[in-house]
PDB file of C-alpha atoms and ligand atoms in Angstrom:
ATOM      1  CA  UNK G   1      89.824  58.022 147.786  1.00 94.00           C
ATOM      2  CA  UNK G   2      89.310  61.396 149.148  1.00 98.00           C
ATOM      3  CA  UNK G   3      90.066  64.251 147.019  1.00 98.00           C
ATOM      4  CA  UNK G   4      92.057  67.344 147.987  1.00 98.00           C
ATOM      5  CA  UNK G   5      93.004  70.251 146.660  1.00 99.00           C
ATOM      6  CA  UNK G   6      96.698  71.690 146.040  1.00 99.00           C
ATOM      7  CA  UNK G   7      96.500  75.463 145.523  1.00 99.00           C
ATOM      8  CA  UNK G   8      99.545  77.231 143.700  1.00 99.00           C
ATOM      9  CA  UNK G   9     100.128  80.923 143.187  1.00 98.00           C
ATOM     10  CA  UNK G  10     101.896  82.882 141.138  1.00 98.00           C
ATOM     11  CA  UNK G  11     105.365  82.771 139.520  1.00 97.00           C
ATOM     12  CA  UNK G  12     105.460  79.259 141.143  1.00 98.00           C
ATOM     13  CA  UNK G  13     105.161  77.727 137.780  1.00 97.00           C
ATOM     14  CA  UNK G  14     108.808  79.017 137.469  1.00 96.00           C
ATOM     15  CA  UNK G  15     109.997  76.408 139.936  1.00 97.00           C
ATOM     16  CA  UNK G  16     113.034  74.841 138.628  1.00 95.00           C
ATOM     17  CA  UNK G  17     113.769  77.068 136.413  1.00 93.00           C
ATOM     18  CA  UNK G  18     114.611  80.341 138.054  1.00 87.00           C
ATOM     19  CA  UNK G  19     116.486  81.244 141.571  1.00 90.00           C
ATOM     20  CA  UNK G  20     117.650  77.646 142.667  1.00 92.00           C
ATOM     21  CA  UNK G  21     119.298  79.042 145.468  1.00 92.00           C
ATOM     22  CA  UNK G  22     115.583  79.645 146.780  1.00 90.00           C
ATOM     23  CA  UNK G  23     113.539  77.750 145.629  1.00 91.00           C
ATOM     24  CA  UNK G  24     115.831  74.503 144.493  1.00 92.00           C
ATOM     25  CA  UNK G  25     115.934  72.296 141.361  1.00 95.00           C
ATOM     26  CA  UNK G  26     112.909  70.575 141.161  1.00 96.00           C
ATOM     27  CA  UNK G  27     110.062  71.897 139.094  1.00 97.00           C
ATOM     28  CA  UNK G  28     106.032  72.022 140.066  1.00 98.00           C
ATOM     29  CA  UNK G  29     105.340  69.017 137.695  1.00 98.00           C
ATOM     30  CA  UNK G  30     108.112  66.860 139.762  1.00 98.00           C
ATOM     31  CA  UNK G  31     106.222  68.337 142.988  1.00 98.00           C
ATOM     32  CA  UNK G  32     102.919  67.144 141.733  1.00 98.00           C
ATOM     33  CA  UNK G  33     103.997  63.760 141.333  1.00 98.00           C
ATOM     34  CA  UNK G  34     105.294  63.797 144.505  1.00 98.00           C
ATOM     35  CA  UNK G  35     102.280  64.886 146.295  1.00 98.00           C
ATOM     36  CA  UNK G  36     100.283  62.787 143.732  1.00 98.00           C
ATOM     37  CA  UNK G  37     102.449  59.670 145.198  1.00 98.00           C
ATOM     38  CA  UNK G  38     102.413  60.192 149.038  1.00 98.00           C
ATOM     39  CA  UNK G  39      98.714  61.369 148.456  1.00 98.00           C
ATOM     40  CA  UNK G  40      97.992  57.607 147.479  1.00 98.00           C
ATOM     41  CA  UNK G  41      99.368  56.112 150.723  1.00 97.00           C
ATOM     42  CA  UNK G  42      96.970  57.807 152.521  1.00 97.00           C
ATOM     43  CA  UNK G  43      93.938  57.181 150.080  1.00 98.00           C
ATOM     44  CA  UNK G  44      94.155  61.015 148.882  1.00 98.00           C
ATOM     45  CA  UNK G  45      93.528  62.029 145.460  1.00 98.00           C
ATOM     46  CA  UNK G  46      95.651  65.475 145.141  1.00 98.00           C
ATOM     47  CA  UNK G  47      93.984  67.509 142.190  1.00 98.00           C
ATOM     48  CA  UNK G  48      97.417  69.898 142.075  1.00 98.00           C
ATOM     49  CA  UNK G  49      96.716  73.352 140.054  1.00 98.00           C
ATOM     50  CA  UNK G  50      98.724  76.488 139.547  1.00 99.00           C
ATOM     51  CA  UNK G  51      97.553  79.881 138.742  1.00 99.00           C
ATOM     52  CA  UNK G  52      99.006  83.576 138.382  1.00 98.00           C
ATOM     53  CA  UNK G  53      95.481  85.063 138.670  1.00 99.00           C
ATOM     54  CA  UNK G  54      94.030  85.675 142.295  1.00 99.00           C
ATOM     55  CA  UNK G  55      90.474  85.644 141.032  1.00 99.00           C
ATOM     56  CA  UNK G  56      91.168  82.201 139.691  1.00 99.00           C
ATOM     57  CA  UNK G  57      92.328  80.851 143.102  1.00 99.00           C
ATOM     58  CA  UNK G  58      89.452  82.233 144.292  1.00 99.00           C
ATOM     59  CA  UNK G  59      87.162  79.939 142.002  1.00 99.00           C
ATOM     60  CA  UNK G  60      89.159  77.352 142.778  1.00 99.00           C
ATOM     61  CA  UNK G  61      89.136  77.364 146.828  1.00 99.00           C
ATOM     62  CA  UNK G  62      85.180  77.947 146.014  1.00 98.00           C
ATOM     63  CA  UNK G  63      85.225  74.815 144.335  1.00 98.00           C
ATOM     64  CA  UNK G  64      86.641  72.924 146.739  1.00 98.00           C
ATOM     65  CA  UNK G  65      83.777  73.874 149.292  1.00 98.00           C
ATOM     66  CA  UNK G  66      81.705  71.225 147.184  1.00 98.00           C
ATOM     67  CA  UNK G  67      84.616  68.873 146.183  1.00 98.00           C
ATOM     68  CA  UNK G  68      87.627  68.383 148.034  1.00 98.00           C
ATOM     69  CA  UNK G  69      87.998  67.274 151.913  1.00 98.00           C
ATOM     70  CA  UNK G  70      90.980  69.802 152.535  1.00 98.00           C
ATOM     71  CA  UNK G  71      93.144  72.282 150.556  1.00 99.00           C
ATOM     72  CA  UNK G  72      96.899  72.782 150.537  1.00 99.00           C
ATOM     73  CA  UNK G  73      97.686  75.820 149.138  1.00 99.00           C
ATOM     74  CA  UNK G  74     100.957  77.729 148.590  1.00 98.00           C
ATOM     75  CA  UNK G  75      99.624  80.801 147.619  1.00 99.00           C
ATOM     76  CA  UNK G  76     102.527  82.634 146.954  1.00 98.00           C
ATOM     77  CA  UNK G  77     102.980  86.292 147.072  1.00 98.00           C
ATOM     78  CA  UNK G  78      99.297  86.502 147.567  1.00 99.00           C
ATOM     79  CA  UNK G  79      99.682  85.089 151.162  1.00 99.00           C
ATOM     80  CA  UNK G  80     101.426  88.597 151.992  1.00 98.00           C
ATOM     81  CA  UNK G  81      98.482  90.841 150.173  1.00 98.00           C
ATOM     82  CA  UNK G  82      94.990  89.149 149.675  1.00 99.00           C
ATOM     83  CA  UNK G  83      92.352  89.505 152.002  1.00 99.00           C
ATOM     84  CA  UNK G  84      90.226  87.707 149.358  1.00 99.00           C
ATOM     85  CA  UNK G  85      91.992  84.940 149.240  1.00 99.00           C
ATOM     86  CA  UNK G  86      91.639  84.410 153.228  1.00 99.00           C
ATOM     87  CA  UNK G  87      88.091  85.481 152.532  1.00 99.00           C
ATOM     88  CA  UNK G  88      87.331  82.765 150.773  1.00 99.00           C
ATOM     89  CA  UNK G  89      89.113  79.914 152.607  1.00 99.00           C
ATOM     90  CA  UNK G  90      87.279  81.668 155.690  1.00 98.00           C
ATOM     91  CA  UNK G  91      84.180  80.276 153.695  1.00 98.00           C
ATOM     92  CA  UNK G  92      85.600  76.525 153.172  1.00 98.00           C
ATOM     93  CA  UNK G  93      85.248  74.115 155.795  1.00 98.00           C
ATOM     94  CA  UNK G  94      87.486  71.180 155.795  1.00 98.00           C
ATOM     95  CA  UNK G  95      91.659  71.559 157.084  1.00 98.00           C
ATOM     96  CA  UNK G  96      93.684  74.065 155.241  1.00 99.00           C
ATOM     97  CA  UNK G  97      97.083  73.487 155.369  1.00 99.00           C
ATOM     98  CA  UNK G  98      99.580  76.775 154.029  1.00 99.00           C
ATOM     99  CA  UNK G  99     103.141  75.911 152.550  1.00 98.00           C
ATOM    100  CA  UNK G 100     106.090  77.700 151.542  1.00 98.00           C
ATOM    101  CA  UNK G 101     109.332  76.151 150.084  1.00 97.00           C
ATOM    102  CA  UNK G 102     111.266  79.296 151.659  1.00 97.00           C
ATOM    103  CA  UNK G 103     111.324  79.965 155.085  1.00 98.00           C
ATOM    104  CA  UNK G 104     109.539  83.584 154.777  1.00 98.00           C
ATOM    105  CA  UNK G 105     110.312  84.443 157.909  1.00 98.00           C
ATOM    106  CA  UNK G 106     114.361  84.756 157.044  1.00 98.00           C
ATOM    107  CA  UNK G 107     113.186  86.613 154.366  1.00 98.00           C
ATOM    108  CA  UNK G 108     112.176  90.548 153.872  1.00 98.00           C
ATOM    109  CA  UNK G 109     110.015  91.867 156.187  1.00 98.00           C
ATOM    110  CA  UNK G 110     106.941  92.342 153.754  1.00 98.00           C
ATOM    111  CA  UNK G 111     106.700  88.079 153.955  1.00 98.00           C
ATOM    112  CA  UNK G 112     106.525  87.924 157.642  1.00 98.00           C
ATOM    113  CA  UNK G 113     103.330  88.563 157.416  1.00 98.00           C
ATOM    114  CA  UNK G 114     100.476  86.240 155.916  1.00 99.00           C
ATOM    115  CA  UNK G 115      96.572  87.042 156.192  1.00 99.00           C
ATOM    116  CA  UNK G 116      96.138  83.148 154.872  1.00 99.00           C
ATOM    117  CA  UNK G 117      98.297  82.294 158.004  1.00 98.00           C
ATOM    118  CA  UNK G 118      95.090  83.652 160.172  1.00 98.00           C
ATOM    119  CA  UNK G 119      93.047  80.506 158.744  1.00 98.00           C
ATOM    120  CA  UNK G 120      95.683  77.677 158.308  1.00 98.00           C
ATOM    121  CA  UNK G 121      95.427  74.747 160.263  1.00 98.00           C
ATOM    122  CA  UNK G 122      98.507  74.100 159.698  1.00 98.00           C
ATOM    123  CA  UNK G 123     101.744  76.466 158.220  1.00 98.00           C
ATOM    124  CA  UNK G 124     105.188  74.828 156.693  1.00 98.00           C
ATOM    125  CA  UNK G 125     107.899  77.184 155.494  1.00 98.00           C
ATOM    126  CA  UNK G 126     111.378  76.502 154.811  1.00 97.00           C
ATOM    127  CA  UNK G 127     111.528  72.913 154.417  1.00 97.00           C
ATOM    128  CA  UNK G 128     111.852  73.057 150.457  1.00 96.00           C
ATOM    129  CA  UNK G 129     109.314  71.075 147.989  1.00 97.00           C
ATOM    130  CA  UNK G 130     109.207  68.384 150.857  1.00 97.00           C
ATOM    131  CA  UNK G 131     107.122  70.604 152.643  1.00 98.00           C
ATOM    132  CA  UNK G 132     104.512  69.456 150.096  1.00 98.00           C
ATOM    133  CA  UNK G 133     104.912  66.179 150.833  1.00 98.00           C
ATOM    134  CA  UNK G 134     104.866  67.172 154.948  1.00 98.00           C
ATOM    135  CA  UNK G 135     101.734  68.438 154.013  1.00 98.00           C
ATOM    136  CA  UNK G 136      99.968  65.949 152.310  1.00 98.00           C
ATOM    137  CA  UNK G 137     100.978  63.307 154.748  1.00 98.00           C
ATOM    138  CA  UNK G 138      99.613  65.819 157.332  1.00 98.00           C
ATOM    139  CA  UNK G 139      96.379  66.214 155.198  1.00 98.00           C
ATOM    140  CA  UNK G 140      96.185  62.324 154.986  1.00 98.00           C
ATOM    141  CA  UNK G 141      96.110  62.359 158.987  1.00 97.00           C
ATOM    142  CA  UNK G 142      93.152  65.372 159.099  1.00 98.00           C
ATOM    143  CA  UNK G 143      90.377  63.933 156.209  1.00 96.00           C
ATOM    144  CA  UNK G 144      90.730  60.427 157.112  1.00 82.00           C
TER     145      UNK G 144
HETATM  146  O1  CA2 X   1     108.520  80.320 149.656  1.00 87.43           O
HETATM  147  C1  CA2 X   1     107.454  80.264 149.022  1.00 87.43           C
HETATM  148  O2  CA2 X   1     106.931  79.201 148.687  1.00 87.43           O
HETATM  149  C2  CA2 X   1     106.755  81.552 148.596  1.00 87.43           C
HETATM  150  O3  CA2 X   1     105.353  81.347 148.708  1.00 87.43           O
HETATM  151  C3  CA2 X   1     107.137  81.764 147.139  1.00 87.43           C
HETATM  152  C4  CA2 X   1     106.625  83.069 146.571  1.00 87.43           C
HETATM  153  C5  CA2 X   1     106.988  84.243 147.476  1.00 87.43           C
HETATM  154  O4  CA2 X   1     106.404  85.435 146.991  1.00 87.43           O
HETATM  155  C6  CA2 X   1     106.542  84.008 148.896  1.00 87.43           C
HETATM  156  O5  CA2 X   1     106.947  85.104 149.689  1.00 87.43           O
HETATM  157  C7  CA2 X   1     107.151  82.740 149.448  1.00 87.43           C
HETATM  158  C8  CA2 X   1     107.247  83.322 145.195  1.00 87.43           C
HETATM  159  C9  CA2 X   1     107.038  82.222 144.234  1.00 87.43           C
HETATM  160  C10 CA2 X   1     107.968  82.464 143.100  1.00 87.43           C
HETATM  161  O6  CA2 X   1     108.437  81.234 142.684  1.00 87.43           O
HETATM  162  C11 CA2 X   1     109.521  81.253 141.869  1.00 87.43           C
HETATM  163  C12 CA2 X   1     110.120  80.042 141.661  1.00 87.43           C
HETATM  164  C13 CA2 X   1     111.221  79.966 140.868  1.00 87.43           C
HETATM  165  C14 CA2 X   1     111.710  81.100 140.275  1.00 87.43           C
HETATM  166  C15 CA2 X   1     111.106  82.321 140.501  1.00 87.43           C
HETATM  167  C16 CA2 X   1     109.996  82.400 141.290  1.00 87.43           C
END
């Protein structure tokens, strides 16, 4: 089993619960066993976190420079504001792989841009949870 990493940002630990007419009815624990389950039929092991603290993501995508084979990361509002964040998966080397449930680009303007799109392998947006799922089978593809 290879081990990757599934990066959430913030607010997405409402997901379920709030705005369904965005961001649908399933929740980030029903997403994780999702990933957790198409992650197995590719021999991945997806170690799924959320956090509402940049800094933290930032630990976390520094972690994964010693343990996981690729990253998945939805990173939230911080895709449209944090250098830091693209800093540091400008530091990791394996695939990177950027998802959003909404399609940002039908959205305000201020989400049409994203510095993590400028070192994504690959970007999903608009395709609901399943675009976790996309992503992992994607991932499973990359690390093999
Ligand atoms: O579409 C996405 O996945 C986003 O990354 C979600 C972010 C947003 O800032 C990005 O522009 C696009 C917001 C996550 C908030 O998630 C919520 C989920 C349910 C209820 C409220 C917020």
């Amino acid at each position: 089993m290879k081990k990757i990493f599934v990066l959430n940002g913030p607010n997405l630990n409402l997901l379920g619960k709030r705005q369904p007419e965005i961001y649908g009815y399933e929740t980030l624990a029903d997403v994780a066993a999702n990933c957790r389950k198409v992650g197995e039929e590719f021999s991945l092991d997806c170690d799924f976190r959320q956090s509402n603290h940049e800094g933290e993501l930032v630990d976390w995508i520094h972690e994964a420079r010693e343990d996981a084979a690729g990253i998945i990361i939805n990173p939230g509002a911080y895709s449209h504001t944090s250098v830091a964040i693209y800093d540091a998966l400008s530091a990791f080397e394996g695939p990177v792989i950027e998802v959003h449930i909404s399609n940002t680009h039908k959205r305000e303007a201020f989400r049409h841009h994203s510095y993590v799109s400028l070192r994504a392998d690959g970007v999903i947006a608009g395709c609901g949870v399943e675009g976790y799922s996309l992503a992992t089978r994607r991932m499973g593809g990359l690390v093999k």
